[in-house]
Coordinates of C-alpha atoms in Angstrom, one line a residue:
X1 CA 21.7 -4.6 12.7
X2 CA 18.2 -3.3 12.0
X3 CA 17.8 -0.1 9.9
X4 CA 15.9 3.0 9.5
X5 CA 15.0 1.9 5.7
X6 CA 13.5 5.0 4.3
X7 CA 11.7 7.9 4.5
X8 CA 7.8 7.5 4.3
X9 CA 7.8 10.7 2.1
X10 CA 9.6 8.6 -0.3
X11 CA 7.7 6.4 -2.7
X12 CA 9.8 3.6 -4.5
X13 CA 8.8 2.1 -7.8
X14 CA 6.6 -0.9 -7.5
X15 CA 4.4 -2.5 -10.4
X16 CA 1.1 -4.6 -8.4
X17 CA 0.9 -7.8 -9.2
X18 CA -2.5 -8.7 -7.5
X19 CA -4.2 -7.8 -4.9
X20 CA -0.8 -7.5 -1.8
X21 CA -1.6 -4.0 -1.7
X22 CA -4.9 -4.4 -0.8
X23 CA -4.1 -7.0 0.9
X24 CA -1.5 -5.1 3.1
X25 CA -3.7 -2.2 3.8
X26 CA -6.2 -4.1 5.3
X27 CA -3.7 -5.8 7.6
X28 CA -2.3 -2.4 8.7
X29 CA -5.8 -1.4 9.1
X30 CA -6.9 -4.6 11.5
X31 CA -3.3 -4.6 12.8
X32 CA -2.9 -7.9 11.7
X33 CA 0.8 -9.2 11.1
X34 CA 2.4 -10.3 7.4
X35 CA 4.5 -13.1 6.0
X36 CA 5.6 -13.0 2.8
X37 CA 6.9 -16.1 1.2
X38 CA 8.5 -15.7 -2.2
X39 CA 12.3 -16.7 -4.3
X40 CA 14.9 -14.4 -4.5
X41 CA 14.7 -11.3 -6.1
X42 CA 11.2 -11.4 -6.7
X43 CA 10.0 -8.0 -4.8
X44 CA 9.6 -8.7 -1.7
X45 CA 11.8 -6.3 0.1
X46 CA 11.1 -3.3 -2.5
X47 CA 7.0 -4.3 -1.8
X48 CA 7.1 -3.9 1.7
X49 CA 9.2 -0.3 1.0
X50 CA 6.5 0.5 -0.7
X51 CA 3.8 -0.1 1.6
X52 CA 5.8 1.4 4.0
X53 CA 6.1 4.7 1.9
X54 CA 2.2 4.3 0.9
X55 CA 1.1 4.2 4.7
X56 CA 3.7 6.9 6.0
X57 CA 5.1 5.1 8.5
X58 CA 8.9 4.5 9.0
X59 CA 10.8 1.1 8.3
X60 CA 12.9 -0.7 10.2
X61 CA 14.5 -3.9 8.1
X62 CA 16.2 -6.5 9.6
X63 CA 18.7 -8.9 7.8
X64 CA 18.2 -12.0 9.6
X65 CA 20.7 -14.9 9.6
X66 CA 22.3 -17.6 12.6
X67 CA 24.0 -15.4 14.9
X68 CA 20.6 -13.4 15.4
X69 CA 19.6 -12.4 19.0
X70 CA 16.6 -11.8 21.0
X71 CA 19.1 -9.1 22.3
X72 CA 19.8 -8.0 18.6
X73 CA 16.3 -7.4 18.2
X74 CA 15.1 -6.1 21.5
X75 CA 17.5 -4.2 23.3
X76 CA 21.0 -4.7 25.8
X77 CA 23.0 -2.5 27.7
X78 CA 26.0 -1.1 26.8
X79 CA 28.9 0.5 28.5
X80 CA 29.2 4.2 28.5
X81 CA 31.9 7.1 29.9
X82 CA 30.2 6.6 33.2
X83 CA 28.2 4.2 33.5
X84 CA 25.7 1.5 31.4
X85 CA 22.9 2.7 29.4
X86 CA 20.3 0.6 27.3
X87 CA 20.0 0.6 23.9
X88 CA 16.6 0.3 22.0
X89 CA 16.9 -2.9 19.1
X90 CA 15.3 -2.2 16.0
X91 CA 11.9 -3.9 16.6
X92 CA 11.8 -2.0 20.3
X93 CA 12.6 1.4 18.5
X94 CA 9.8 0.3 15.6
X95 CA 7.3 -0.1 18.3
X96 CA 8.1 2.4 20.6
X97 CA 7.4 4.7 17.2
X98 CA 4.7 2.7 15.3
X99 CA 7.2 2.3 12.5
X100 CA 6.9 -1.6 10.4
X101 CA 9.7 -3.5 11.3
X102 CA 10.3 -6.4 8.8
X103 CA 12.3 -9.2 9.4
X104 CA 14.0 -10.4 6.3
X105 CA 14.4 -14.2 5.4
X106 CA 13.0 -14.8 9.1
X107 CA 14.0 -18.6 9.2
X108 CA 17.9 -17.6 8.8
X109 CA 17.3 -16.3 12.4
X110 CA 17.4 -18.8 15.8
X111 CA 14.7 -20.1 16.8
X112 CA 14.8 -19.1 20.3
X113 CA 15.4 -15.6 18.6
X114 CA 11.6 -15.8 16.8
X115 CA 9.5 -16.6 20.1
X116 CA 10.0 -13.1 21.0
X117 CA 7.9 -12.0 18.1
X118 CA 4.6 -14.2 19.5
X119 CA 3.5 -11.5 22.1
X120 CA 3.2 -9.3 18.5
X121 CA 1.5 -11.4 17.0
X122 CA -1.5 -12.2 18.8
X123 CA -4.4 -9.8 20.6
X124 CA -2.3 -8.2 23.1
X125 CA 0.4 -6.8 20.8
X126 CA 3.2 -6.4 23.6
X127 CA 6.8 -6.5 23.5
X128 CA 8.2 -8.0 27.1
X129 CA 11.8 -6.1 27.9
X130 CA 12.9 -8.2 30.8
X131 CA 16.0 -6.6 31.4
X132 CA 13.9 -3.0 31.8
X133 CA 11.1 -4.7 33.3
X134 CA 8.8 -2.9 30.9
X135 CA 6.0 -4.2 29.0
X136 CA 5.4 -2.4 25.6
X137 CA 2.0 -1.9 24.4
X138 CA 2.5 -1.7 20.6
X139 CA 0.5 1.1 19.1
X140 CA -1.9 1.1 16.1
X141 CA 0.4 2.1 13.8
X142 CA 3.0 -0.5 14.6
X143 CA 3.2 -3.4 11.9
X144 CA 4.9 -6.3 11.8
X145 CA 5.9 -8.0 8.9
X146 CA 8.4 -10.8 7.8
X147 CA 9.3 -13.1 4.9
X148 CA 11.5 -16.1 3.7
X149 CA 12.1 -18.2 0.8
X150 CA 10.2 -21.6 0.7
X151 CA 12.8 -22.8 -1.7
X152 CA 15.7 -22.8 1.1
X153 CA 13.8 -24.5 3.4
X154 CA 14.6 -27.9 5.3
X155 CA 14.1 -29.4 8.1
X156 CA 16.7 -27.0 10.5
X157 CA 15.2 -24.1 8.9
X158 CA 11.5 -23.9 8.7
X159 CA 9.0 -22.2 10.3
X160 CA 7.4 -24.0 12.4
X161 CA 3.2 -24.0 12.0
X162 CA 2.4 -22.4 15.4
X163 CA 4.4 -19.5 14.5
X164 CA 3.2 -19.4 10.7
X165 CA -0.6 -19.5 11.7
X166 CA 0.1 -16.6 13.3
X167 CA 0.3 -14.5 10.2
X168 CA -2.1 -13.3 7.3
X169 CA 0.4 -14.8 4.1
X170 CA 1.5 -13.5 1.1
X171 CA 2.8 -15.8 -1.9
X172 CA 5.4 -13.6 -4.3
X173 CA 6.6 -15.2 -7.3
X174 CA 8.1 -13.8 -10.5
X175 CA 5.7 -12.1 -12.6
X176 CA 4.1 -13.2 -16.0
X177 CA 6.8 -11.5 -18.8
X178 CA 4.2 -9.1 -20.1
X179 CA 3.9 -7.4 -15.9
X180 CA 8.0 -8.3 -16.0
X181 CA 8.8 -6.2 -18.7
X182 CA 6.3 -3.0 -17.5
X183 CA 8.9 -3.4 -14.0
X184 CA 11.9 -3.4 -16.4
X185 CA 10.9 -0.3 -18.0
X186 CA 9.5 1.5 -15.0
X187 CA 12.9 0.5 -13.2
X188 CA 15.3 1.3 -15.7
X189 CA 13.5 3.5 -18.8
X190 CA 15.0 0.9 -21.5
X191 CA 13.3 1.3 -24.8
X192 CA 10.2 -1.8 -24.9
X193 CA 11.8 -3.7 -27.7
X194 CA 15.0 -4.1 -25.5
X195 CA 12.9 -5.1 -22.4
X196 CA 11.0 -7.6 -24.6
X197 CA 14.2 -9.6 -25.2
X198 CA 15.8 -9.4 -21.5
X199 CA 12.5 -10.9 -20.4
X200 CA 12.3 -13.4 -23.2
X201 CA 15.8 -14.3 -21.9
X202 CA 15.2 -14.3 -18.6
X203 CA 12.3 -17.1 -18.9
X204 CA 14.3 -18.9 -21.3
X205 CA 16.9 -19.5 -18.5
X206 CA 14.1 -20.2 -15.8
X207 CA 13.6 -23.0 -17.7
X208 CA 17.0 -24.5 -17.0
X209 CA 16.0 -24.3 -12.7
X210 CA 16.4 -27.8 -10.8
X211 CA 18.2 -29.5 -14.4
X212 CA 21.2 -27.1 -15.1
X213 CA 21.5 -24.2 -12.7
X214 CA 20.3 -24.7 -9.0
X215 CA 17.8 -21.3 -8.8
X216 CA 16.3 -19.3 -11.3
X217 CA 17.3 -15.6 -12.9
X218 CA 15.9 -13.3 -10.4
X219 CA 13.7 -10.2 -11.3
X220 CA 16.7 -8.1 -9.3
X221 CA 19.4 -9.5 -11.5
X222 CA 17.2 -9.2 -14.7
X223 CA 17.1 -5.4 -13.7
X224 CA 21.2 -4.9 -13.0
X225 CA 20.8 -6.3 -16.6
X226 CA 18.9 -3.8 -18.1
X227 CA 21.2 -1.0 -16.0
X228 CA 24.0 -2.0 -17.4
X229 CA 23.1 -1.9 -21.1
X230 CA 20.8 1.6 -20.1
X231 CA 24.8 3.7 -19.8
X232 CA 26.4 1.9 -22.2
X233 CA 27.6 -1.4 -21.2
X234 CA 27.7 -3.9 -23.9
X235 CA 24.4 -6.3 -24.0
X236 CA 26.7 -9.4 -24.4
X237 CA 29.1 -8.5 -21.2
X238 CA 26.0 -7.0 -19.5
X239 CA 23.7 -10.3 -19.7
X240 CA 27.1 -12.4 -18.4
X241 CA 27.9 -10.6 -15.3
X242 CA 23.6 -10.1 -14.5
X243 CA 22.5 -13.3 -15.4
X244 CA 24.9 -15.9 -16.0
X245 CA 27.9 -15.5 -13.9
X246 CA 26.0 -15.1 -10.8
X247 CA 24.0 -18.5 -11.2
X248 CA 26.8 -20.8 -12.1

């Protein structure tokens, strides 16, 4: 379920696009929650690491998808040697510690699952554990933040206004090629000239989105690319398995 992400000690690479770490900060600061709306692969998850790692505060990531719970998220009790004992969920233990939780693709989860997350959202900042009967006052360091693709979305899985105007929104998308490439060499430490062709690539086959292929080349896979052909693997076999096998 949720996980302890990384250590705030721990800085990941990230190349700023605009102003979302500004942005972000001041959010922390007001303790304001996020929503982050961007395609695939285009930084959202390694952004909010980031921030995470830039603030000092823990991170607790949550993959969301159907089966999601309110339980999965807040708490249940299990069954122990000698009796039943409750278990913390992953946005209990992030509040509980004034850790971020972040709630990846947040429309993949129930929607009866999401309502839990109002009482965050607003002024009073509490977390409701019926089955404790405890009322969690979410500290200032607590953050909550939580994102989902625009392009997936129908009518089943959207997020419905009330719950989206109760967020300060980010929109990701993938960067210009000259900011793309910097990320390619910061990430991997290919030589420029290299970098300049994956990226020239790269755009070439976003141009083939909604006509040939059904979703564009990803920063991410743009970046197993470069890996790949950084120890040896040949360009050719490289740029097949990153970006063409995975979007046909």
């Amino acid at each position: 379920m949720g996980t302890l992400e990384n250590s705030p000690s721990k800085v990941p690479y990230y190349r700023p696009i605009g102003n979302e770490v500004e942005l972000f900060k001041q959010a922390y600061r007001h303790q304001l929650p996020v929503l982050i709306k961007g395609p695939t692969g285009c930084g959202k998850t390694r952004f909010v690491s980031y921030m995470a790692a830039q603030l000092g505060r823990p991170l607790y990531t949550v993959a969301c998808h159907d089966d999601l719970t309110a339980a999965d998220l807040i708490g249940r009790h299990l069954i122990g040697h000698e009796s039943t004992y409750w278990s913390d969920g992953p946005l209990t233990r992030a509040v509980r510690e004034g850790a971020i939780c972040y709630l990846d693709e947040v429309v993949e989860a129930r929607k009866d699952t999401t309502v839990v997350l109002h009482p965050l959202t607003d002024d009073r900042r509490i977390l409701p554990i019926e089955r404790t009967n405890e009322r969690l006052q979410a500290p200032p360091e607590f953050m909550l933040v939580v994102s989902y693709n625009p392009g997936y979305q129908n009518l089943l899985k959207g997020m419905k206004p009330s719950t989206r105007q109760r967020f300060l929104a980010l929109r990701f998308d993938y960067p210009i090629p000259s900011i793309e490439q910097e990320i390619l060499i910061g990430e991997t430490d290919i030589d420029k000239s290299l970098a300049l062709r994956l990226v020239n690539l790269t755009n070439a086959l976003r141009q083939l989105k909604d006509h040939d292929i059904e979703e564009a080349a990803s920063t991410r896979l743009l970046v197993y690319a470069a890996t790949l052909i950084k120890h040896g693997f040949d360009p050719v076999d490289a740029c097949r398995a990153a970006l063409v096998e995975p979007l046909t």
